[in-house]
Amino acid sequence: DIVLTQSPATLSVTPGESVSLSCRASQGISTSIHWYQQKSNESPRLLIKYASQSISGIPSRFSGSGSGTDFTLSINRVESEDFSVYYCQQSYSLPLTFGSGTKLEIK
Amino acid sequence: EVQLVESGGGLVQPGRSMKLSCAASGFTFSNYGMAWVRQAPTKGLEWVATISYDGSSTYYRDSVKGRFTISRDNAKSTLYLQMNSLRSEDTATYYCTRVITTRYFDYWGQGVMVTVSS
């Protein structure tokens, strides 16, 4: 199985700061990575597909990059509604796997 | 508006069975693959099973293979997950999701809780 390692586990930031969340795959997966946001007590929401492709309805401050084994989700100028948990997911091979998540919290 | 509404969860004893349903609306159900993803309490997300748009192909994670069956009724726009021989480690919130090319999940239901305990 492909293991996805997300770092850091928790990131404390002040609203208005820009942040980068990391997701590292245990083997090369091209750009087969997708990012989700899960707010407390809510269902996950798709943010980015195939490493860098935007999703309709998602604010433009969210962007993704990377290929191979290293991927990044960037949030430009974090807003209060962005404090939640972020997961990456690979679709390179079955079983589909998720990272353990990065919690973005208010400093 | 895409809506996915799960039902059928609750408390069940180890070794028993339970069937989850997911009623879909707001899109042409028969055109899309569907999947179940679960989340144990305070844990991360875990893919469970996927079914193709016409039901001809199904995929499972190893830990549920042989115990869980994913199916669909396109006439009723409904997805199912039959869970047999349930174990305590199956305790989780189960999300119904729409899946794109069996690769990623673009819409999620609100989730249904399954608790396996004696």
mmCIF file with all atom_site columns, N, CA and C in Angstrom, chain B residues 20-91:
data_model
loop_
_atom_site.group_PDB
_atom_site.id
_atom_site.type_symbol
_atom_site.label_atom_id
_atom_site.label_alt_id
_atom_site.label_comp_id
_atom_site.label_asym_id
_atom_site.label_entity_id
_atom_site.label_seq_id
_atom_site.pdbx_PDB_ins_code
_atom_site.Cartn_x
_atom_site.Cartn_y
_atom_site.Cartn_z
_atom_site.occupancy
_atom_site.B_iso_or_equiv
_atom_site.pdbx_formal_charge
_atom_site.auth_seq_id
_atom_site.auth_comp_id
_atom_site.auth_asym_id
_atom_site.auth_atom_id
_atom_site.pdbx_PDB_model_num
ATOM 1   N N  . LEU B 1 20 ? -26.127 -0.459  5.063   1.00 0.00 ? 20 LEU B N  1
ATOM 2   C CA . LEU B 1 20 ? -26.231 0.978   4.898   1.00 0.00 ? 20 LEU B CA 1
ATOM 3   C C  . LEU B 1 20 ? -26.806 1.303   3.526   1.00 0.00 ? 20 LEU B C  1
ATOM 4   N N  . SER B 1 21 ? -27.537 2.388   3.463   1.00 0.00 ? 21 SER B N  1
ATOM 5   C CA . SER B 1 21 ? -28.075 2.879   2.194   1.00 0.00 ? 21 SER B CA 1
ATOM 6   C C  . SER B 1 21 ? -27.669 4.329   1.999   1.00 0.00 ? 21 SER B C  1
ATOM 7   N N  . CYS B 1 22 ? -27.631 4.733   0.749   1.00 0.00 ? 22 CYS B N  1
ATOM 8   C CA . CYS B 1 22 ? -27.316 6.129   0.421   1.00 0.00 ? 22 CYS B CA 1
ATOM 9   C C  . CYS B 1 22 ? -28.218 6.547   -0.733  1.00 0.00 ? 22 CYS B C  1
ATOM 10  N N  . ALA B 1 23 ? -29.113 7.476   -0.459  1.00 0.00 ? 23 ALA B N  1
ATOM 11  C CA . ALA B 1 23 ? -30.011 7.991   -1.487  1.00 0.00 ? 23 ALA B CA 1
ATOM 12  C C  . ALA B 1 23 ? -29.366 9.193   -2.165  1.00 0.00 ? 23 ALA B C  1
ATOM 13  N N  . ALA B 1 24 ? -29.226 9.107   -3.479  1.00 0.00 ? 24 ALA B N  1
ATOM 14  C CA . ALA B 1 24 ? -28.565 10.173  -4.232  1.00 0.00 ? 24 ALA B CA 1
ATOM 15  C C  . ALA B 1 24 ? -29.589 10.984  -5.025  1.00 0.00 ? 24 ALA B C  1
ATOM 16  N N  . SER B 1 25 ? -29.322 12.262  -5.160  1.00 0.00 ? 25 SER B N  1
ATOM 17  C CA . SER B 1 25 ? -30.174 13.129  -5.965  1.00 0.00 ? 25 SER B CA 1
ATOM 18  C C  . SER B 1 25 ? -29.362 14.308  -6.476  1.00 0.00 ? 25 SER B C  1
ATOM 19  N N  . GLY B 1 26 ? -29.901 14.988  -7.481  1.00 0.00 ? 26 GLY B N  1
ATOM 20  C CA . GLY B 1 26 ? -29.235 16.170  -8.012  1.00 0.00 ? 26 GLY B CA 1
ATOM 21  C C  . GLY B 1 26 ? -28.253 15.893  -9.133  1.00 0.00 ? 26 GLY B C  1
ATOM 22  N N  . PHE B 1 27 ? -28.104 14.629  -9.538  1.00 0.00 ? 27 PHE B N  1
ATOM 23  C CA . PHE B 1 27 ? -27.230 14.277  -10.652 1.00 0.00 ? 27 PHE B CA 1
ATOM 24  C C  . PHE B 1 27 ? -27.712 12.942  -11.223 1.00 0.00 ? 27 PHE B C  1
ATOM 25  N N  . THR B 1 28 ? -27.207 12.589  -12.393 1.00 0.00 ? 28 THR B N  1
ATOM 26  C CA . THR B 1 28 ? -27.584 11.336  -13.025 1.00 0.00 ? 28 THR B CA 1
ATOM 27  C C  . THR B 1 28 ? -26.773 10.215  -12.393 1.00 0.00 ? 28 THR B C  1
ATOM 28  N N  . PHE B 1 29 ? -27.379 9.555   -11.428 1.00 0.00 ? 29 PHE B N  1
ATOM 29  C CA . PHE B 1 29 ? -26.696 8.552   -10.599 1.00 0.00 ? 29 PHE B CA 1
ATOM 30  C C  . PHE B 1 29 ? -26.028 7.479   -11.448 1.00 0.00 ? 29 PHE B C  1
ATOM 31  N N  . SER B 1 30 ? -26.691 7.033   -12.480 1.00 0.00 ? 30 SER B N  1
ATOM 32  C CA . SER B 1 30 ? -26.200 5.910   -13.289 1.00 0.00 ? 30 SER B CA 1
ATOM 33  C C  . SER B 1 30 ? -24.967 6.264   -14.119 1.00 0.00 ? 30 SER B C  1
ATOM 34  N N  . ASN B 1 31 ? -24.549 7.518   -14.101 1.00 0.00 ? 31 ASN B N  1
ATOM 35  C CA . ASN B 1 31 ? -23.371 7.935   -14.854 1.00 0.00 ? 31 ASN B CA 1
ATOM 36  C C  . ASN B 1 31 ? -22.088 7.951   -14.021 1.00 0.00 ? 31 ASN B C  1
ATOM 37  N N  . TYR B 1 32 ? -22.213 7.705   -12.717 1.00 0.00 ? 32 TYR B N  1
ATOM 38  C CA . TYR B 1 32 ? -21.068 7.898   -11.826 1.00 0.00 ? 32 TYR B CA 1
ATOM 39  C C  . TYR B 1 32 ? -20.749 6.675   -10.989 1.00 0.00 ? 32 TYR B C  1
ATOM 40  N N  . GLY B 1 33 ? -19.460 6.466   -10.786 1.00 0.00 ? 33 GLY B N  1
ATOM 41  C CA . GLY B 1 33 ? -19.044 5.513   -9.786  1.00 0.00 ? 33 GLY B CA 1
ATOM 42  C C  . GLY B 1 33 ? -19.338 6.080   -8.406  1.00 0.00 ? 33 GLY B C  1
ATOM 43  N N  . MET B 1 34 ? -19.452 5.177   -7.448  1.00 0.00 ? 34 MET B N  1
ATOM 44  C CA . MET B 1 34 ? -19.752 5.582   -6.075  1.00 0.00 ? 34 MET B CA 1
ATOM 45  C C  . MET B 1 34 ? -18.843 4.809   -5.121  1.00 0.00 ? 34 MET B C  1
ATOM 46  N N  . ALA B 1 35 ? -18.687 5.338   -3.926  1.00 0.00 ? 35 ALA B N  1
ATOM 47  C CA . ALA B 1 35 ? -17.791 4.688   -2.972  1.00 0.00 ? 35 ALA B CA 1
ATOM 48  C C  . ALA B 1 35 ? -18.230 4.951   -1.536  1.00 0.00 ? 35 ALA B C  1
ATOM 49  N N  . TRP B 1 36 ? -17.698 4.119   -0.650  1.00 0.00 ? 36 TRP B N  1
ATOM 50  C CA . TRP B 1 36 ? -17.849 4.339   0.788   1.00 0.00 ? 36 TRP B CA 1
ATOM 51  C C  . TRP B 1 36 ? -16.474 4.621   1.386   1.00 0.00 ? 36 TRP B C  1
ATOM 52  N N  . VAL B 1 37 ? -16.418 5.640   2.215   1.00 0.00 ? 37 VAL B N  1
ATOM 53  C CA . VAL B 1 37 ? -15.214 6.001   2.945   1.00 0.00 ? 37 VAL B CA 1
ATOM 54  C C  . VAL B 1 37 ? -15.612 6.098   4.415   1.00 0.00 ? 37 VAL B C  1
ATOM 55  N N  . ARG B 1 38 ? -14.777 5.586   5.307   1.00 0.00 ? 38 ARG B N  1
ATOM 56  C CA . ARG B 1 38 ? -15.138 5.623   6.720   1.00 0.00 ? 38 ARG B CA 1
ATOM 57  C C  . ARG B 1 38 ? -14.101 6.375   7.547   1.00 0.00 ? 38 ARG B C  1
ATOM 58  N N  . GLN B 1 39 ? -14.540 6.741   8.744   1.00 0.00 ? 39 GLN B N  1
ATOM 59  C CA . GLN B 1 39 ? -13.678 7.493   9.649   1.00 0.00 ? 39 GLN B CA 1
ATOM 60  C C  . GLN B 1 39 ? -13.973 7.033   11.069  1.00 0.00 ? 39 GLN B C  1
ATOM 61  N N  . ALA B 1 40 ? -13.038 6.314   11.669  1.00 0.00 ? 40 ALA B N  1
ATOM 62  C CA . ALA B 1 40 ? -13.184 5.901   13.058  1.00 0.00 ? 40 ALA B CA 1
ATOM 63  C C  . ALA B 1 40 ? -13.143 7.144   13.954  1.00 0.00 ? 40 ALA B C  1
ATOM 64  N N  . PRO B 1 41 ? -13.752 7.054   15.132  1.00 0.00 ? 41 PRO B N  1
ATOM 65  C CA . PRO B 1 41 ? -13.787 8.209   16.037  1.00 0.00 ? 41 PRO B CA 1
ATOM 66  C C  . PRO B 1 41 ? -12.413 8.798   16.283  1.00 0.00 ? 41 PRO B C  1
ATOM 67  N N  . THR B 1 42 ? -12.273 10.056  16.079  1.00 0.00 ? 42 THR B N  1
ATOM 68  C CA . THR B 1 42 ? -11.054 10.863  16.239  1.00 0.00 ? 42 THR B CA 1
ATOM 69  C C  . THR B 1 42 ? -9.920  10.440  15.311  1.00 0.00 ? 42 THR B C  1
ATOM 70  N N  . LYS B 1 43 ? -10.217 9.637   14.295  1.00 0.00 ? 43 LYS B N  1
ATOM 71  C CA . LYS B 1 43 ? -9.175  9.149   13.384  1.00 0.00 ? 43 LYS B CA 1
ATOM 72  C C  . LYS B 1 43 ? -9.316  9.783   11.999  1.00 0.00 ? 43 LYS B C  1
ATOM 73  N N  . GLY B 1 44 ? -8.455  9.328   11.097  1.00 0.00 ? 44 GLY B N  1
ATOM 74  C CA . GLY B 1 44 ? -8.462  9.844   9.740   1.00 0.00 ? 44 GLY B CA 1
ATOM 75  C C  . GLY B 1 44 ? -9.404  9.084   8.838   1.00 0.00 ? 44 GLY B C  1
ATOM 76  N N  . LEU B 1 45 ? -9.315  9.396   7.557   1.00 0.00 ? 45 LEU B N  1
ATOM 77  C CA . LEU B 1 45 ? -10.208 8.824   6.557   1.00 0.00 ? 45 LEU B CA 1
ATOM 78  C C  . LEU B 1 45 ? -9.653  7.518   6.001   1.00 0.00 ? 45 LEU B C  1
ATOM 79  N N  . GLU B 1 46 ? -10.558 6.599   5.693   1.00 0.00 ? 46 GLU B N  1
ATOM 80  C CA . GLU B 1 46 ? -10.148 5.285   5.185   1.00 0.00 ? 46 GLU B CA 1
ATOM 81  C C  . GLU B 1 46 ? -11.119 4.846   4.089   1.00 0.00 ? 46 GLU B C  1
ATOM 82  N N  . TRP B 1 47 ? -10.585 4.619   2.903   1.00 0.00 ? 47 TRP B N  1
ATOM 83  C CA . TRP B 1 47 ? -11.415 4.122   1.806   1.00 0.00 ? 47 TRP B CA 1
ATOM 84  C C  . TRP B 1 47 ? -11.864 2.698   2.094   1.00 0.00 ? 47 TRP B C  1
ATOM 85  N N  . VAL B 1 48 ? -13.138 2.404   1.793   1.00 0.00 ? 48 VAL B N  1
ATOM 86  C CA . VAL B 1 48 ? -13.696 1.079   2.073   1.00 0.00 ? 48 VAL B CA 1
ATOM 87  C C  . VAL B 1 48 ? -13.951 0.293   0.789   1.00 0.00 ? 48 VAL B C  1
ATOM 88  N N  . ALA B 1 49 ? -14.727 0.879   -0.118  1.00 0.00 ? 49 ALA B N  1
ATOM 89  C CA . ALA B 1 49 ? -15.119 0.153   -1.326  1.00 0.00 ? 49 ALA B CA 1
ATOM 90  C C  . ALA B 1 49 ? -15.598 1.129   -2.387  1.00 0.00 ? 49 ALA B C  1
ATOM 91  N N  . THR B 1 50 ? -15.472 0.697   -3.642  1.00 0.00 ? 50 THR B N  1
ATOM 92  C CA . THR B 1 50 ? -15.916 1.482   -4.798  1.00 0.00 ? 50 THR B CA 1
ATOM 93  C C  . THR B 1 50 ? -16.687 0.587   -5.744  1.00 0.00 ? 50 THR B C  1
ATOM 94  N N  . ILE B 1 51 ? -17.694 1.140   -6.395  1.00 0.00 ? 51 ILE B N  1
ATOM 95  C CA . ILE B 1 51 ? -18.450 0.426   -7.410  1.00 0.00 ? 51 ILE B CA 1
ATOM 96  C C  . ILE B 1 51 ? -18.528 1.298   -8.662  1.00 0.00 ? 51 ILE B C  1
ATOM 97  N N  . SER B 1 52 ? -18.412 0.677   -9.798  1.00 0.00 ? 52 SER B N  1
ATOM 98  C CA . SER B 1 52 ? -18.459 1.420   -11.060 1.00 0.00 ? 52 SER B CA 1
ATOM 99  C C  . SER B 1 52 ? -19.870 1.909   -11.349 1.00 0.00 ? 52 SER B C  1
ATOM 100 N N  . TYR B 1 53 ? -20.013 2.757   -12.363 1.00 0.00 ? 53 TYR B N  1
ATOM 101 C CA . TYR B 1 53 ? -21.293 3.402   -12.650 1.00 0.00 ? 53 TYR B CA 1
ATOM 102 C C  . TYR B 1 53 ? -22.416 2.398   -12.923 1.00 0.00 ? 53 TYR B C  1
ATOM 103 N N  . ASP B 1 54 ? -22.056 1.252   -13.521 1.00 0.00 ? 54 ASP B N  1
ATOM 104 C CA . ASP B 1 54 ? -23.078 0.266   -13.877 1.00 0.00 ? 54 ASP B CA 1
ATOM 105 C C  . ASP B 1 54 ? -23.074 -0.942  -12.949 1.00 0.00 ? 54 ASP B C  1
ATOM 106 N N  . GLY B 1 55 ? -22.234 -0.923  -11.937 1.00 0.00 ? 55 GLY B N  1
ATOM 107 C CA . GLY B 1 55 ? -22.190 -2.027  -10.984 1.00 0.00 ? 55 GLY B CA 1
ATOM 108 C C  . GLY B 1 55 ? -21.371 -3.217  -11.435 1.00 0.00 ? 55 GLY B C  1
ATOM 109 N N  . SER B 1 56 ? -20.766 -3.132  -12.593 1.00 0.00 ? 56 SER B N  1
ATOM 110 C CA . SER B 1 56 ? -20.055 -4.286  -13.138 1.00 0.00 ? 56 SER B CA 1
ATOM 111 C C  . SER B 1 56 ? -18.703 -4.531  -12.469 1.00 0.00 ? 56 SER B C  1
ATOM 112 N N  . SER B 1 57 ? -18.160 -3.491  -11.852 1.00 0.00 ? 57 SER B N  1
ATOM 113 C CA . SER B 1 57 ? -16.861 -3.626  -11.188 1.00 0.00 ? 57 SER B CA 1
ATOM 114 C C  . SER B 1 57 ? -16.946 -3.117  -9.754  1.00 0.00 ? 57 SER B C  1
ATOM 115 N N  . THR B 1 58 ? -16.339 -3.871  -8.868  1.00 0.00 ? 58 THR B N  1
ATOM 116 C CA . THR B 1 58 ? -16.280 -3.465  -7.462  1.00 0.00 ? 58 THR B CA 1
ATOM 117 C C  . THR B 1 58 ? -14.863 -3.652  -6.931  1.00 0.00 ? 58 THR B C  1
ATOM 118 N N  . TYR B 1 59 ? -14.512 -2.835  -5.972  1.00 0.00 ? 59 TYR B N  1
ATOM 119 C CA . TYR B 1 59 ? -13.172 -2.849  -5.395  1.00 0.00 ? 59 TYR B CA 1
ATOM 120 C C  . TYR B 1 59 ? -13.314 -2.674  -3.887  1.00 0.00 ? 59 TYR B C  1
ATOM 121 N N  . TYR B 1 60 ? -12.472 -3.380  -3.130  1.00 0.00 ? 60 TYR B N  1
ATOM 122 C CA . TYR B 1 60 ? -12.551 -3.353  -1.671  1.00 0.00 ? 60 TYR B CA 1
ATOM 123 C C  . TYR B 1 60 ? -11.154 -3.243  -1.048  1.00 0.00 ? 60 TYR B C  1
ATOM 124 N N  . ARG B 1 61 ? -11.114 -2.661  0.134   1.00 0.00 ? 61 ARG B N  1
ATOM 125 C CA . ARG B 1 61 ? -9.883  -2.754  0.880   1.00 0.00 ? 61 ARG B CA 1
ATOM 126 C C  . ARG B 1 61 ? -9.797  -4.155  1.464   1.00 0.00 ? 61 ARG B C  1
ATOM 127 N N  . ASP B 1 62 ? -8.583  -4.620  1.723   1.00 0.00 ? 62 ASP B N  1
ATOM 128 C CA . ASP B 1 62 ? -8.395  -6.007  2.145   1.00 0.00 ? 62 ASP B CA 1
ATOM 129 C C  . ASP B 1 62 ? -9.144  -6.339  3.431   1.00 0.00 ? 62 ASP B C  1
ATOM 130 N N  . SER B 1 63 ? -9.180  -5.405  4.366   1.00 0.00 ? 63 SER B N  1
ATOM 131 C CA . SER B 1 63 ? -9.750  -5.709  5.685   1.00 0.00 ? 63 SER B CA 1
ATOM 132 C C  . SER B 1 63 ? -11.260 -5.943  5.645   1.00 0.00 ? 63 SER B C  1
ATOM 133 N N  . VAL B 1 64 ? -11.919 -5.580  4.559   1.00 0.00 ? 64 VAL B N  1
ATOM 134 C CA . VAL B 1 64 ? -13.372 -5.804  4.474   1.00 0.00 ? 64 VAL B CA 1
ATOM 135 C C  . VAL B 1 64 ? -13.736 -6.796  3.375   1.00 0.00 ? 64 VAL B C  1
ATOM 136 N N  . LYS B 1 65 ? -12.754 -7.192  2.590   1.00 0.00 ? 65 LYS B N  1
ATOM 137 C CA . LYS B 1 65 ? -13.009 -8.126  1.490   1.00 0.00 ? 65 LYS B CA 1
ATOM 138 C C  . LYS B 1 65 ? -13.569 -9.425  2.034   1.00 0.00 ? 65 LYS B C  1
ATOM 139 N N  . GLY B 1 66 ? -14.652 -9.898  1.429   1.00 0.00 ? 66 GLY B N  1
ATOM 140 C CA . GLY B 1 66 ? -15.285 -11.120 1.887   1.00 0.00 ? 66 GLY B CA 1
ATOM 141 C C  . GLY B 1 66 ? -16.317 -10.897 2.978   1.00 0.00 ? 66 GLY B C  1
ATOM 142 N N  . ARG B 1 67 ? -16.311 -9.719  3.593   1.00 0.00 ? 67 ARG B N  1
ATOM 143 C CA . ARG B 1 67 ? -17.299 -9.410  4.644   1.00 0.00 ? 67 ARG B CA 1
ATOM 144 C C  . ARG B 1 67 ? -18.284 -8.329  4.193   1.00 0.00 ? 67 ARG B C  1
ATOM 145 N N  . PHE B 1 68 ? -17.811 -7.364  3.428   1.00 0.00 ? 68 PHE B N  1
ATOM 146 C CA . PHE B 1 68 ? -18.648 -6.248  2.967   1.00 0.00 ? 68 PHE B CA 1
ATOM 147 C C  . PHE B 1 68 ? -18.967 -6.414  1.479   1.00 0.00 ? 68 PHE B C  1
ATOM 148 N N  . THR B 1 69 ? -20.152 -5.972  1.088   1.00 0.00 ? 69 THR B N  1
ATOM 149 C CA . THR B 1 69 ? -20.533 -5.971  -0.319  1.00 0.00 ? 69 THR B CA 1
ATOM 150 C C  . THR B 1 69 ? -21.135 -4.619  -0.679  1.00 0.00 ? 69 THR B C  1
ATOM 151 N N  . ILE B 1 70 ? -20.533 -3.978  -1.666  1.00 0.00 ? 70 ILE B N  1
ATOM 152 C CA . ILE B 1 70 ? -21.071 -2.726  -2.177  1.00 0.00 ? 70 ILE B CA 1
ATOM 153 C C  . ILE B 1 70 ? -21.951 -3.041  -3.381  1.00 0.00 ? 70 ILE B C  1
ATOM 154 N N  . SER B 1 71 ? -23.085 -2.377  -3.470  1.00 0.00 ? 71 SER B N  1
ATOM 155 C CA . SER B 1 71 ? -23.993 -2.593  -4.593  1.00 0.00 ? 71 SER B CA 1
ATOM 156 C C  . SER B 1 71 ? -24.774 -1.310  -4.856  1.00 0.00 ? 71 SER B C  1
ATOM 157 N N  . ARG B 1 72 ? -25.502 -1.318  -5.945  1.00 0.00 ? 72 ARG B N  1
ATOM 158 C CA . ARG B 1 72 ? -26.282 -0.130  -6.295  1.00 0.00 ? 72 ARG B CA 1
ATOM 159 C C  . ARG B 1 72 ? -27.536 -0.513  -7.056  1.00 0.00 ? 72 ARG B C  1
ATOM 160 N N  . ASP B 1 73 ? -28.535 0.349   -6.979  1.00 0.00 ? 73 ASP B N  1
ATOM 161 C CA . ASP B 1 73 ? -29.764 0.208   -7.738  1.00 0.00 ? 73 ASP B CA 1
ATOM 162 C C  . ASP B 1 73 ? -29.939 1.521   -8.502  1.00 0.00 ? 73 ASP B C  1
ATOM 163 N N  . ASN B 1 74 ? -29.573 1.512   -9.772  1.00 0.00 ? 74 ASN B N  1
ATOM 164 C CA . ASN B 1 74 ? -29.624 2.750   -10.547 1.00 0.00 ? 74 ASN B CA 1
ATOM 165 C C  . ASN B 1 74 ? -31.050 3.241   -10.765 1.00 0.00 ? 74 ASN B C  1
ATOM 166 N N  . ALA B 1 75 ? -32.004 2.342   -10.774 1.00 0.00 ? 75 ALA B N  1
ATOM 167 C CA . ALA B 1 75 ? -33.404 2.754   -10.941 1.00 0.00 ? 75 ALA B CA 1
ATOM 168 C C  . ALA B 1 75 ? -33.880 3.548   -9.728  1.00 0.00 ? 75 ALA B C  1
ATOM 169 N N  . LYS B 1 76 ? -33.303 3.256   -8.576  1.00 0.00 ? 76 LYS B N  1
ATOM 170 C CA . LYS B 1 76 ? -33.684 3.953   -7.345  1.00 0.00 ? 76 LYS B CA 1
ATOM 171 C C  . LYS B 1 76 ? -32.663 5.007   -6.924  1.00 0.00 ? 76 LYS B C  1
ATOM 172 N N  . SER B 1 77 ? -31.589 5.166   -7.704  1.00 0.00 ? 77 SER B N  1
ATOM 173 C CA . SER B 1 77 ? -30.516 6.115   -7.362  1.00 0.00 ? 77 SER B CA 1
ATOM 174 C C  . SER B 1 77 ? -30.019 5.892   -5.935  1.00 0.00 ? 77 SER B C  1
ATOM 175 N N  . THR B 1 78 ? -29.767 4.650   -5.621  1.00 0.00 ? 78 THR B N  1
ATOM 176 C CA . THR B 1 78 ? -29.385 4.292   -4.260  1.00 0.00 ? 78 THR B CA 1
ATOM 177 C C  . THR B 1 78 ? -28.162 3.393   -4.255  1.00 0.00 ? 78 THR B C  1
ATOM 178 N N  . LEU B 1 79 ? -27.262 3.696   -3.336  1.00 0.00 ? 79 LEU B N  1
ATOM 179 C CA . LEU B 1 79 ? -26.047 2.923   -3.113  1.00 0.00 ? 79 LEU B CA 1
ATOM 180 C C  . LEU B 1 79 ? -26.212 2.155   -1.803  1.00 0.00 ? 79 LEU B C  1
ATOM 181 N N  . TYR B 1 80 ? -25.620 0.983   -1.739  1.00 0.00 ? 80 TYR B N  1
ATOM 182 C CA . TYR B 1 80 ? -25.720 0.158   -0.537  1.00 0.00 ? 80 TYR B CA 1
ATOM 183 C C  . TYR B 1 80 ? -24.351 -0.320  -0.081  1.00 0.00 ? 80 TYR B C  1
ATOM 184 N N  . LEU B 1 81 ? -24.285 -0.657  1.210   1.00 0.00 ? 81 LEU B N  1
ATOM 185 C CA . LEU B 1 81 ? -23.126 -1.359  1.738   1.00 0.00 ? 81 LEU B CA 1
ATOM 186 C C  . LEU B 1 81 ? -23.646 -2.396  2.723   1.00 0.00 ? 81 LEU B C  1
ATOM 187 N N  . GLN B 1 82 ? -23.549 -3.666  2.315   1.00 0.00 ? 82 GLN B N  1
ATOM 188 C CA . GLN B 1 82 ? -23.925 -4.759  3.193   1.00 0.00 ? 82 GLN B CA 1
ATOM 189 C C  . GLN B 1 82 ? -22.692 -5.157  3.983   1.00 0.00 ? 82 GLN B C  1
ATOM 190 N N  . MET B 1 83 ? -22.799 -5.106  5.299   1.00 0.00 ? 83 MET B N  1
ATOM 191 C CA . MET B 1 83 ? -21.658 -5.391  6.169   1.00 0.00 ? 83 MET B CA 1
ATOM 192 C C  . MET B 1 83 ? -21.982 -6.608  7.024   1.00 0.00 ? 83 MET B C  1
ATOM 193 N N  . ASN B 1 84 ? -21.221 -7.667  6.831   1.00 0.00 ? 84 ASN B N  1
ATOM 194 C CA . ASN B 1 84 ? -21.401 -8.905  7.595   1.00 0.00 ? 84 ASN B CA 1
ATOM 195 C C  . ASN B 1 84 ? -20.203 -9.140  8.508   1.00 0.00 ? 84 ASN B C  1
ATOM 196 N N  . SER B 1 85 ? -20.386 -10.023 9.473   1.00 0.00 ? 85 SER B N  1
ATOM 197 C CA . SER B 1 85 ? -19.299 -10.386 10.400  1.00 0.00 ? 85 SER B CA 1
ATOM 198 C C  . SER B 1 85 ? -18.597 -9.146  10.933  1.00 0.00 ? 85 SER B C  1
ATOM 199 N N  . LEU B 1 86 ? -19.385 -8.217  11.438  1.00 0.00 ? 86 LEU B N  1
ATOM 200 C CA . LEU B 1 86 ? -18.826 -6.939  11.881  1.00 0.00 ? 86 LEU B CA 1
ATOM 201 C C  . LEU B 1 86 ? -17.901 -7.111  13.076  1.00 0.00 ? 86 LEU B C  1
ATOM 202 N N  . ARG B 1 87 ? -16.879 -6.266  13.108  1.00 0.00 ? 87 ARG B N  1
ATOM 203 C CA . ARG B 1 87 ? -15.862 -6.286  14.156  1.00 0.00 ? 87 ARG B CA 1
ATOM 204 C C  . ARG B 1 87 ? -15.825 -4.915  14.837  1.00 0.00 ? 87 ARG B C  1
ATOM 205 N N  . SER B 1 88 ? -15.243 -4.888  16.001  1.00 0.00 ? 88 SER B N  1
ATOM 206 C CA . SER B 1 88 ? -15.150 -3.616  16.726  1.00 0.00 ? 88 SER B CA 1
ATOM 207 C C  . SER B 1 88 ? -14.384 -2.572  15.906  1.00 0.00 ? 88 SER B C  1
ATOM 208 N N  . GLU B 1 89 ? -13.408 -3.033  15.136  1.00 0.00 ? 89 GLU B N  1
ATOM 209 C CA . GLU B 1 89 ? -12.608 -2.092  14.339  1.00 0.00 ? 89 GLU B CA 1
ATOM 210 C C  . GLU B 1 89 ? -13.366 -1.514  13.138  1.00 0.00 ? 89 GLU B C  1
ATOM 211 N N  . ASP B 1 90 ? -14.576 -1.991  12.908  1.00 0.00 ? 90 ASP B N  1
ATOM 212 C CA . ASP B 1 90 ? -15.418 -1.403  11.856  1.00 0.00 ? 90 ASP B CA 1
ATOM 213 C C  . ASP B 1 90 ? -16.209 -0.208  12.381  1.00 0.00 ? 90 ASP B C  1
ATOM 214 N N  . THR B 1 91 ? -16.126 0.049   13.663  1.00 0.00 ? 91 THR B N  1
ATOM 215 C CA . THR B 1 91 ? -16.806 1.203   14.248  1.00 0.00 ? 91 THR B CA 1
ATOM 216 C C  . THR B 1 91 ? -16.282 2.487   13.620  1.00 0.00 ? 91 THR B C  1
#
